[in-house]
Coordinates of C-alpha atoms and ligand atoms in Angstrom, one line a residue:
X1 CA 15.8 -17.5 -18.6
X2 CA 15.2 -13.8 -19.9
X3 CA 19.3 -13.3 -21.1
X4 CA 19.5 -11.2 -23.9
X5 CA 22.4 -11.7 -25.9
X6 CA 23.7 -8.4 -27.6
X7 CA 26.7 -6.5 -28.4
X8 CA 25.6 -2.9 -27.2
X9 CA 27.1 -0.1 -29.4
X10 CA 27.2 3.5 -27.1
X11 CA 27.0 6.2 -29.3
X12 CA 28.0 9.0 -26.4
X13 CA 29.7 6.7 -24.4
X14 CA 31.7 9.1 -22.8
X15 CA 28.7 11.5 -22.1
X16 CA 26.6 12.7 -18.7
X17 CA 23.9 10.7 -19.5
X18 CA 25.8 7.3 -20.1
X19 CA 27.5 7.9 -16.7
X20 CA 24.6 9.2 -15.0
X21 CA 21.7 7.0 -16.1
X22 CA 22.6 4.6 -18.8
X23 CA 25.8 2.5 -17.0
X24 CA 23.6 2.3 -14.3
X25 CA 20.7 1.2 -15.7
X26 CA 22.6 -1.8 -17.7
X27 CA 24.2 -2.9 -14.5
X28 CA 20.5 -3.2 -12.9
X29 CA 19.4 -5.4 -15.8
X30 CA 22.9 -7.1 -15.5
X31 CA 22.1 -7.7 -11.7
X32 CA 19.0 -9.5 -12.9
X33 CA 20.7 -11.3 -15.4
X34 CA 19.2 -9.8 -18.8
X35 CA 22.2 -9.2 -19.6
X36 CA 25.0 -11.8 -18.1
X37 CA 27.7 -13.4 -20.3
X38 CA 26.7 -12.8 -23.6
X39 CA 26.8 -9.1 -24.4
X40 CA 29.4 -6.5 -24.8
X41 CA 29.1 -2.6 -24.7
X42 CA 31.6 -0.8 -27.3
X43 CA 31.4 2.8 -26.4
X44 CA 32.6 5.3 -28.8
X45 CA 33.1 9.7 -28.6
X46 CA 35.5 11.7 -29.5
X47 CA 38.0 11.5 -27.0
X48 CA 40.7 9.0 -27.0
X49 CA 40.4 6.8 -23.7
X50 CA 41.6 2.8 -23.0
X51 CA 39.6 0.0 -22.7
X52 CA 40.9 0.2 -18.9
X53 CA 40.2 3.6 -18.5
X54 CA 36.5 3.6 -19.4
X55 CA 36.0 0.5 -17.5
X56 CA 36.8 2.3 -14.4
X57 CA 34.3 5.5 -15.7
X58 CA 31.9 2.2 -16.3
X59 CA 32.8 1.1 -12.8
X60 CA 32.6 4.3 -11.0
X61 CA 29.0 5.7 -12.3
X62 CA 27.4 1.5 -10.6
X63 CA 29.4 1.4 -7.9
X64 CA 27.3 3.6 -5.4
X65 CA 27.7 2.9 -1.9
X66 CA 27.5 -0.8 -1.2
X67 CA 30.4 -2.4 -1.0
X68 CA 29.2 -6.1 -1.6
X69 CA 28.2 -4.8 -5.1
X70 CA 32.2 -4.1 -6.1
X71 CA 32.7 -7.2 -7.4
X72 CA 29.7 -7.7 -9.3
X73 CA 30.6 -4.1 -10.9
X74 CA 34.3 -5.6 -12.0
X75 CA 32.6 -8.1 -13.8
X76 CA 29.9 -6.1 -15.3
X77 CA 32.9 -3.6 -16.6
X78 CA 34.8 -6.2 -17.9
X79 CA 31.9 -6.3 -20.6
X80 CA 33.0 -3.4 -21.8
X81 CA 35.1 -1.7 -24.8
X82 CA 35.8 1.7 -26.0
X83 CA 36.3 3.1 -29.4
X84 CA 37.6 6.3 -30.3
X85 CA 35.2 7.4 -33.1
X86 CA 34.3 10.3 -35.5
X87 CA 30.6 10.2 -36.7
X88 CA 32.0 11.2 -40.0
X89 CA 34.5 9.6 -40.6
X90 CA 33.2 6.1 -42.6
X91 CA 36.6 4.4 -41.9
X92 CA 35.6 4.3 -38.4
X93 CA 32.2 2.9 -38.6
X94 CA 34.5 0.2 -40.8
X95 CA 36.7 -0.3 -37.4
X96 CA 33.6 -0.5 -35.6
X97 CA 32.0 -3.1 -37.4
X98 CA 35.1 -5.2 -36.9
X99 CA 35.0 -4.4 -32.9
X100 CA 31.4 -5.7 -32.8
X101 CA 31.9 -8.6 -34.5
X102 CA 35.1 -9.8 -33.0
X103 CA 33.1 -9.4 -29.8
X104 CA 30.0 -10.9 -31.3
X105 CA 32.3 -13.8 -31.7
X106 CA 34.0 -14.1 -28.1
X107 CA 30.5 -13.4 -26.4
X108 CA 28.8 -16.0 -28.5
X109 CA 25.9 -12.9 -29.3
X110 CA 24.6 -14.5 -32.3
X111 CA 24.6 -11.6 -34.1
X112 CA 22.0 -9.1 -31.9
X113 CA 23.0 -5.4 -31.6
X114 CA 21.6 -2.5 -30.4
X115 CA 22.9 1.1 -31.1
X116 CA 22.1 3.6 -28.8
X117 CA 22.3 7.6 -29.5
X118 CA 22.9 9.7 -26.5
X119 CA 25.5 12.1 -27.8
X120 CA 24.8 15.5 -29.7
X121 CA 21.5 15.3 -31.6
X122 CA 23.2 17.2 -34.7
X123 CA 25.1 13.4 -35.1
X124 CA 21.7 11.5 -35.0
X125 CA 21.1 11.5 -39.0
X126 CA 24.9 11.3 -39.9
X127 CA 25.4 7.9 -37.8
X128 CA 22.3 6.8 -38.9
X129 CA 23.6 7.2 -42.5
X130 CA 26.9 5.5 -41.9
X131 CA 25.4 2.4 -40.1
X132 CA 23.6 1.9 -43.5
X133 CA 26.6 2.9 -45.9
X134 CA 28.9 0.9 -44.0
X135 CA 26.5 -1.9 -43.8
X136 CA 26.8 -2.5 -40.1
X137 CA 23.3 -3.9 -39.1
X138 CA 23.8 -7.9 -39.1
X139 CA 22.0 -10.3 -41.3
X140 CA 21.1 -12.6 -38.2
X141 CA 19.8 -11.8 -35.1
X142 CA 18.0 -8.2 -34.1
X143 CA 19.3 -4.8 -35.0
X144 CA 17.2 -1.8 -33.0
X145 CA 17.8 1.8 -32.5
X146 CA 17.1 3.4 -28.9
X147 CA 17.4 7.3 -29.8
X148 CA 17.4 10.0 -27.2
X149 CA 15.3 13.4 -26.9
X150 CA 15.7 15.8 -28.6
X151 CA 13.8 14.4 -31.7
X152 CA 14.3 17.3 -33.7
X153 CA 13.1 20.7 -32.4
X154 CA 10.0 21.3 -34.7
X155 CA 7.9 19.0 -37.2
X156 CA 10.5 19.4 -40.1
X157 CA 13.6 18.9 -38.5
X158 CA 11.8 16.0 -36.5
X159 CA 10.8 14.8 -40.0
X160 CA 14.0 15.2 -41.6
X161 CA 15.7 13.0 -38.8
X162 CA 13.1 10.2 -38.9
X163 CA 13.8 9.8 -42.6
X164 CA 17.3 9.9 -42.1
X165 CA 16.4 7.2 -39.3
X166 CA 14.3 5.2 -41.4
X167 CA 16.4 4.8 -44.2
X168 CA 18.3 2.4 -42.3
X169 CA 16.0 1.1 -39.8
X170 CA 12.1 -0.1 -39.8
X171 CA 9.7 1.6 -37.9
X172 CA 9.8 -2.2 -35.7
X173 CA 13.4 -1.5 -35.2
X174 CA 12.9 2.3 -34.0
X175 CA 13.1 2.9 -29.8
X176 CA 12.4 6.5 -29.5
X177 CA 12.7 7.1 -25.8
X178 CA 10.8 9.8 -23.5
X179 CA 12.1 8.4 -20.1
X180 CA 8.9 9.7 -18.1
X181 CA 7.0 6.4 -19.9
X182 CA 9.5 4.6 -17.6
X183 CA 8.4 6.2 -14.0
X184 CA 6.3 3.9 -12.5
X185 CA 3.5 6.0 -12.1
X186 CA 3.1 7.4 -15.2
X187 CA 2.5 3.6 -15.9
X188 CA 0.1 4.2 -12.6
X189 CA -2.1 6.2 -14.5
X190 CA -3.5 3.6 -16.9
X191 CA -3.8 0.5 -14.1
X192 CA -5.2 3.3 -12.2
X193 CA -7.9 4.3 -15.3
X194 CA -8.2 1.2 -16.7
X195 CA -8.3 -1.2 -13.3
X196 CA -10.9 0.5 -12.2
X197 CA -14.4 0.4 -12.9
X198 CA -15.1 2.6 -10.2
X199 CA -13.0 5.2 -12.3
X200 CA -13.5 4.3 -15.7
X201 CA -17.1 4.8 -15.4
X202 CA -16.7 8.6 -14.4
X203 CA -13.6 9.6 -16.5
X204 CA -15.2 11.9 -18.8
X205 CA -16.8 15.3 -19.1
X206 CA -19.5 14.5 -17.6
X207 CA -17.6 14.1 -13.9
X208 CA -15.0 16.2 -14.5
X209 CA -14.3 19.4 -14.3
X210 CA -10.3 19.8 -15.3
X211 CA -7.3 18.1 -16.1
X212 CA -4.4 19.2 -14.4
X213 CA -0.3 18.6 -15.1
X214 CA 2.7 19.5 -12.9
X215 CA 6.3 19.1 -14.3
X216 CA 8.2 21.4 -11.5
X217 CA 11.3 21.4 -11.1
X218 CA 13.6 23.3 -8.5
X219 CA 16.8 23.5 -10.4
X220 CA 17.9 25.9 -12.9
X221 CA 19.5 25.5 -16.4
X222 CA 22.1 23.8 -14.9
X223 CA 25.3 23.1 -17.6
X224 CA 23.2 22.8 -20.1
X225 CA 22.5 26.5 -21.4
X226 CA 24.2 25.9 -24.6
X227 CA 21.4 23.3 -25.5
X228 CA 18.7 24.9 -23.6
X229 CA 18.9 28.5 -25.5
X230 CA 18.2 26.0 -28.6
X231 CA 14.8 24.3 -27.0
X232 CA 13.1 25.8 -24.2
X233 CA 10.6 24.6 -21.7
X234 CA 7.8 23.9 -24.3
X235 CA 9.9 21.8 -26.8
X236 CA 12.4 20.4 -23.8
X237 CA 9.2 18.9 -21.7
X238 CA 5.5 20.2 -23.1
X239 CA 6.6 18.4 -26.9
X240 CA 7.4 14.9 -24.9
X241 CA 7.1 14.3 -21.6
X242 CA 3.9 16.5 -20.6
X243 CA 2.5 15.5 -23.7
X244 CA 2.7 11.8 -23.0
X245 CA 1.3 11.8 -19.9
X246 CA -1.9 13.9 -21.2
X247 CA -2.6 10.7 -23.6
X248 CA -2.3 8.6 -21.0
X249 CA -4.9 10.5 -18.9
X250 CA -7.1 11.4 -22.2
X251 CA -6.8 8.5 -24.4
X252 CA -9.0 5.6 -25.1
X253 CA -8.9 2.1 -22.9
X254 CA -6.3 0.2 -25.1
X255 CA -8.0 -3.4 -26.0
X256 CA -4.8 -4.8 -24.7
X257 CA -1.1 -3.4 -23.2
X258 CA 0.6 -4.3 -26.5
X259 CA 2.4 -1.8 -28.6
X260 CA -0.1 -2.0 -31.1
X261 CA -3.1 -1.0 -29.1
X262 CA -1.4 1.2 -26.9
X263 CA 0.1 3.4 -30.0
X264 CA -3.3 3.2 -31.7
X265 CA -5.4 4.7 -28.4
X266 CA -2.4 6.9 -28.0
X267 CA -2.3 8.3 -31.4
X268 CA -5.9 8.9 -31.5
X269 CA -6.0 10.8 -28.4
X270 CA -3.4 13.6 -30.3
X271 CA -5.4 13.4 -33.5
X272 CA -8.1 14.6 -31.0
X273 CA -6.4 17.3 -30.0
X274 CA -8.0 21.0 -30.4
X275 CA -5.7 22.6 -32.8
X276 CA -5.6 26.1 -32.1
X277 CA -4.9 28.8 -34.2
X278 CA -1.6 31.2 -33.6
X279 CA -3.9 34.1 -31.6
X280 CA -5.6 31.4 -29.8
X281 CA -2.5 29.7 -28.9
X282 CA -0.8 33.0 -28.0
X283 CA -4.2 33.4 -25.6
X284 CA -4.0 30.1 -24.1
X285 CA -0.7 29.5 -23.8
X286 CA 2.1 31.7 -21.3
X287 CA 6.0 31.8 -21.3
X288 CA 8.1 33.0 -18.7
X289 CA 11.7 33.3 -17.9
X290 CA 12.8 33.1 -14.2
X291 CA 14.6 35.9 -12.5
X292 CA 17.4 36.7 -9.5
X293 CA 15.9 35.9 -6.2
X294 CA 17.4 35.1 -2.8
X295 CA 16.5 31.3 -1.8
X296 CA 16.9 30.2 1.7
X297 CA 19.4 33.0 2.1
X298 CA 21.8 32.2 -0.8
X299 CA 21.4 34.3 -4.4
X300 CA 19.9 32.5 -7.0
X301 CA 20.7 34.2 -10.4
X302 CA 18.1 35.0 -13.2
X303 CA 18.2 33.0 -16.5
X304 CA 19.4 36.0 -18.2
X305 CA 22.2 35.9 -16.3
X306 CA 23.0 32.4 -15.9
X307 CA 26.2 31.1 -18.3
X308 CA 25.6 30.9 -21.7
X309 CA 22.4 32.5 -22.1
X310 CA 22.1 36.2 -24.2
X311 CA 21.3 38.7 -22.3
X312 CA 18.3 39.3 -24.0
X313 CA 16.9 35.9 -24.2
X314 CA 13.4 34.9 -24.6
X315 CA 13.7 31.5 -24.2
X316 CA 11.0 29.8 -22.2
X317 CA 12.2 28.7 -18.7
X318 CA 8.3 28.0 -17.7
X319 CA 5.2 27.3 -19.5
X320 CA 1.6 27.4 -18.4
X321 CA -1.4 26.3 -21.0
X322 CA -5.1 25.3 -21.4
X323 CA -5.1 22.2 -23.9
X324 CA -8.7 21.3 -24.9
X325 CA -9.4 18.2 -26.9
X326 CA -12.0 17.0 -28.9
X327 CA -12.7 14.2 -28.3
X328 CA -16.4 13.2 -27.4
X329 CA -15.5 12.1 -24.2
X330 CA -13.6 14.8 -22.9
X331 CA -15.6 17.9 -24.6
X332 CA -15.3 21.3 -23.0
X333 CA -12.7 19.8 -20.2
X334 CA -9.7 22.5 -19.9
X335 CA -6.2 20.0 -19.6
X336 CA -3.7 22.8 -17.6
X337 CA -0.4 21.7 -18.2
X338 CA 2.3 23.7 -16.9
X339 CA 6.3 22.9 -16.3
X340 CA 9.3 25.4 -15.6
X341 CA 12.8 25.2 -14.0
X342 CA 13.3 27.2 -10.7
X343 CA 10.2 26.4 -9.3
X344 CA 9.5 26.1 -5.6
X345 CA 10.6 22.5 -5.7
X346 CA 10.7 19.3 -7.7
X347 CA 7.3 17.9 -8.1
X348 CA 5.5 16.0 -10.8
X349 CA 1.8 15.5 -10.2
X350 CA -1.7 15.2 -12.1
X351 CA -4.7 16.1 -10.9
X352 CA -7.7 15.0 -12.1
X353 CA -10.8 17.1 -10.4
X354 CA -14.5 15.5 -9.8
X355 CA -17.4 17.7 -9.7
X356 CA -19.0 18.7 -6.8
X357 CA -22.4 19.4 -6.7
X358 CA -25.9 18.9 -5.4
X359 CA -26.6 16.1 -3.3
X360 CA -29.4 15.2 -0.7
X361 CA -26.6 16.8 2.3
X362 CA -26.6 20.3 0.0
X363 CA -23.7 20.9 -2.2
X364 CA -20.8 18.5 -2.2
X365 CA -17.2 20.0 -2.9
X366 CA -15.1 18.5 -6.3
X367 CA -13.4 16.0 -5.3
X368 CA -9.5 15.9 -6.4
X369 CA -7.6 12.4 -7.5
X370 CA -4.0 13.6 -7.3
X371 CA -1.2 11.1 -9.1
X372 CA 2.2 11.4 -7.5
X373 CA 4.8 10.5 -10.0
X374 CA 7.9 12.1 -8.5
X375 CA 9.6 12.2 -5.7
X376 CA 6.9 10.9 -4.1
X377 CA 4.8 8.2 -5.9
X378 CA 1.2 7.1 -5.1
X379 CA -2.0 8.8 -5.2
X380 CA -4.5 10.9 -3.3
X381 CA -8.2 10.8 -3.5
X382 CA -11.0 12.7 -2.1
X383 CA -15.0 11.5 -1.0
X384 CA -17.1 13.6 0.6
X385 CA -18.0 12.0 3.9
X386 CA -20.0 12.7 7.0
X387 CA -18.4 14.6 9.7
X388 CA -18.6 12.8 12.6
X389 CA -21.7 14.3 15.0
X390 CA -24.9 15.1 14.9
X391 CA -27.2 16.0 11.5
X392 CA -25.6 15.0 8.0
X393 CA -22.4 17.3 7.4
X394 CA -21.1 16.2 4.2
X395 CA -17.1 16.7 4.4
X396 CA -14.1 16.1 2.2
X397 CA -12.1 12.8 3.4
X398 CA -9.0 12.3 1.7
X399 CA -7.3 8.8 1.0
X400 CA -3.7 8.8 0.8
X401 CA -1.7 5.9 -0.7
X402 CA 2.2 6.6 -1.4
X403 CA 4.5 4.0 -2.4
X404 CA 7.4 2.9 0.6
X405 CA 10.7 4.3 -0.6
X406 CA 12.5 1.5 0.1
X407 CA 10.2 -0.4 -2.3
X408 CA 10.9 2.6 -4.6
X409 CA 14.8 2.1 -4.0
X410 CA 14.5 -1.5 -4.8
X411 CA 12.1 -0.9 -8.1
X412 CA 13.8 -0.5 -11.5
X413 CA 14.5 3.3 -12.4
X414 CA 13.1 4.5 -15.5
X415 CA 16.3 3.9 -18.3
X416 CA 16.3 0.3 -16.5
X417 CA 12.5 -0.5 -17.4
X418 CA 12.7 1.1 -20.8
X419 CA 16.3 -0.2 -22.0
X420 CA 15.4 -3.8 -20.9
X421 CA 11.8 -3.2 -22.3
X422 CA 13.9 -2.5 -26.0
X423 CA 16.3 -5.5 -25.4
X424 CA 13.0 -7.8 -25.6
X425 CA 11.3 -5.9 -28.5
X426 CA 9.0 -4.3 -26.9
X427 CA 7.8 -1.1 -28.2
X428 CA 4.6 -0.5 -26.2
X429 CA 6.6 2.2 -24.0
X430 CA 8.1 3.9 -26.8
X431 CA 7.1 6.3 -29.3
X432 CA 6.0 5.9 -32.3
X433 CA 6.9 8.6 -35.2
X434 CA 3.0 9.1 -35.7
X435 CA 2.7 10.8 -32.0
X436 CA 6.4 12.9 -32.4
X437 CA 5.1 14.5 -35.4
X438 CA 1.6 14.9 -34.0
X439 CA 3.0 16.5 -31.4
X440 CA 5.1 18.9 -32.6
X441 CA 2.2 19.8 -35.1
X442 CA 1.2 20.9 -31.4
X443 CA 3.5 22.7 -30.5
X444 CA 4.9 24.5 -33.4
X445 CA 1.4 26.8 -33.2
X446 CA 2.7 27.7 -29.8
X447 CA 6.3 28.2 -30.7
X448 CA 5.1 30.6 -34.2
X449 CA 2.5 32.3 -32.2
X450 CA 5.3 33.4 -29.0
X451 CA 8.2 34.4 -31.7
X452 CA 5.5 37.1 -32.8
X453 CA 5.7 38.1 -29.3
X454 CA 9.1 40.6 -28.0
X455 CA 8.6 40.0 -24.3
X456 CA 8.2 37.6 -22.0
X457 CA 6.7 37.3 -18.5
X458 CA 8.8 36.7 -15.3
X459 CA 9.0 35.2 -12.2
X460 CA 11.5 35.0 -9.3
X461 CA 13.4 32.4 -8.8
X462 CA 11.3 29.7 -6.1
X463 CA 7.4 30.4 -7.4
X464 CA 5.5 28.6 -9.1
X465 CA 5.6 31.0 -12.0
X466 CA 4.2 34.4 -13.3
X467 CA 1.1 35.7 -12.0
X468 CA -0.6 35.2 -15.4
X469 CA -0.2 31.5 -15.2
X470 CA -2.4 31.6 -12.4
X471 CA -5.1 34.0 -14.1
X472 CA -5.0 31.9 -17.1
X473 CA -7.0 28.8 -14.9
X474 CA -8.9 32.0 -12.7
X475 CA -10.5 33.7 -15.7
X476 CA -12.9 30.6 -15.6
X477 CA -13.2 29.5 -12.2
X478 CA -10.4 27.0 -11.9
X479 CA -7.5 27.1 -9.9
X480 CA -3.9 24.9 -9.7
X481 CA -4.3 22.3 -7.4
X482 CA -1.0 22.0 -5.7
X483 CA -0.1 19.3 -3.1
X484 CA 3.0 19.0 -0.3
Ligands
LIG501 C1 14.7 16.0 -19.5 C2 14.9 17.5 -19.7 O1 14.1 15.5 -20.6 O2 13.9 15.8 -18.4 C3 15.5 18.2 -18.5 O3 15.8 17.7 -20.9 C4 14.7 17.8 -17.3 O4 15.6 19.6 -18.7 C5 14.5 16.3 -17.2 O5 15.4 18.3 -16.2 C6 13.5 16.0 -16.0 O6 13.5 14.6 -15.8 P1 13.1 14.0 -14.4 O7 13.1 12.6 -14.6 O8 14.2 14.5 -13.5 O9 11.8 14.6 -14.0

């Protein structure tokens, strides 16, 4: 059987994310019996609940609407534990070691645990300290980390946490998570590259003509202001999530899916990476900051005006950029990245565009292979074929293939994959430190080069951004290529 055995320690237990995605995603891995009678959760915050009292918050965020599923839920709850805990206080991490092995005992875990960190990031280095200090990693069984975004919010601060990290935990031990290596079709992309011969033999500069990625979404800065006035588009979504998927569509075929080779390709591919200097950045890269606009008749405020932003905020609500890359492979191919919040709607897509040209019918068109990786999920791909009639009329065909959303329903959502994935030790969907600090490398020319800058472009509310993210492709005879 796959059970894991584990006592599960939930730093943030109390939190949005816990509830939203995390509970869930334990009770989908319980359904399939990873976890089943040998685990426990402890979940510790600040607040002072019951045991009885998070097991209903437990119960209520997997409960969803079918009823057959209540009982299963009671069970799964009954797994759990609360602790009322202060990250800096050390006689609590003393109280917590006792929880976690008095459960460790009645479970029968053997001695596996694994700490999650999905509360404040300011806590990340202190717990980390404290686990070490108060010497509660066990002597038998596995000890791993699974940390939450973000990883620091430039290279230092990203390198001061991973120090803190690793001074208590190996590298092995580390599960830095970026939950878009979870979506099944960002895992898409490479069984789509690398199954293929048909595609493998034409990804490259020769064939194409640009690399394109979509993070849109339609919401705005939600709750979350208070966080978001800290990061900002480029570090909350460029640093990680964009940034994965471009290795994915620019790095090297892995020899094999382990963690090794994957991390190895992957790493590569951002070494690769054309490092621009601050005026080049500032050239190649846009911010902008949504504004008030009516939507569907009802008044959508501006980010300046939303809760908890200054009124004179520059903080990046959207991002456009040309990423170019040296490696030999992809040479002179522009990589268009561009995410924001308050876009027309949520939509994450990659579009990889073939070269047209001459053929024996006259000039063909470029051909577009579109990735769908949320909501919808599948992929579109264009031949030029012969319109039907008389003489030889060369014509775009387009192949559509989208996944059935009840297959979609049924699959395991992103946390599920990627928390099960860490329960077995595997680290191939993880990131390693060498690609966080590559990538903020990245992106901290991007953020130096826009805090030299005392304005920022605009857009209203439901667009898909300023007009200068469009010029920015136009100026060289590209264009966004943007699908329902
Ligand atoms: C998170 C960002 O990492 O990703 C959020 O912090 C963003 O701002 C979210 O909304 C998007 O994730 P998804 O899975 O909804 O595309």
């Amino acid at each position: 059987s796959n059970e894991v055995n584990a006592v599960i320690i939930m730093f943030g237990g109390s939190g949005d994310l816990a509830h939203r995605k995390l509970y869930p995603a334990l009770f989908g891995l319980y359904r399939k019996g990873v976890l089943k009678d040998h685990f426990a959760v402890i979940g510790t915050a600040r607040r002072p609940w019951s045991d009885d009292y998070y097991r209903g918050v437990v119960r209520d965020s997997v409960a969803g609407s079918e009823e057959e599923h209540e009982a299963e839920a009671e069970a799964f709850a009954s797994h759990f534990y609360y602790q009322s805990h202060d990250v800096t206080d050390s006689s609590h991490y003393v109280t917590l070691k006792q929880l976690a092995q008095k459960l460790d005992d009645q479970y029968a875990v053997g001695g596996n645990r694994m700490y999650y960190m999905a509360m404040a990031p300011q806590f990340f280095a202190t717990i980390a300290t404290h686990l070490k200090s108060e010497a509660l990693l066990t002597k038998t069984g596995f000890n791993r980390l699974i940390i939450e975004k973000p990883f620091g919010h430039d290279y230092p601060s990203a390198k001061e946490l991973n120090d803190a990290l690793t001074g208590t935990f190996a590298e092995e031990q580390i599960y830095r998570i970026d939950h878009y290596l979870g979506k099944e079709m960002a895992q898409a992309i490479l069984a789509l590259r690398f199954g293929n011969p048909l595609l493998k033999t034409v990804w490259n500069k020769d064939y194409i003509k640009d690399i394109q990625i979509t993070l849109a979404e339609a919401v705005g800065v939600e709750e979350r202001a208070g966080y978001y006035e800290t990061a900002g588009a480029l570090r909350d979504m460029v640093q990680n999530h964009v940034m994965q998927l471009l290795a994915y569509l620019t790095m090297d075929e892995p020899t094999a899916m382990t963690s090794e080779a994957v991390h190895e390709v992957k790493s590569r591919a951002f070494d690769q990476l054309h490092r621009y200097t601050e005026e080049e950045a500032a050239a190649n890269f846009i911010r902008a900051q949504y504004t008030a606009a009516a939507i569907d008749g009802q008044a959508i405020k501006g980010y300046r005006e939303e809760d908890g932003v200054a009124s004179a905020s520059l903080t990046d609500t959207f991002v456009a950029g040309r990423i170019m890359t040296d490696a030999p492979a992809f040479a002179g191919v522009p990589i268009f990245i561009r995410t924001g919040k308050r876009l027309t709607r949520k939509s994450t897509q990659v579009t990889v565009t073939f070269k047209g040209g001459k053929t024996p019918f006259g000039e063909g068109q470029d051909a577009h292979l579109t990735i769908y990786i949320e909501p919808s999920q599948g992929y579109t791909l264009e031949l030029n074929g012969k319109q039907l009639g008389e003489g030889n009329i060369l014509t775009p065909n387009r192949l559509d293939f989208r996944h059935d959303p009840a297959a979609i329903a049924a699959a395991p959502e992103a946390y599920e994959r990627l928390i099960g994935e860490a329960l077995a030790g595997d680290q191939t969907n993880f990131n390693h430190w060498r690609e966080l600090a590559q990538t903020w490398h990245y992106v901290d020319v991007i953020t130096a080069a826009w805090q030299k800058q005392t304005g920022i472009e605009t857009y209203p509310a439901g667009t898909m951004g300023p007009q200068a993210a469009f010029d920015l492709l136009a100026k060289d005879g590209h264009q966004w290529y943007w699908q329902p």
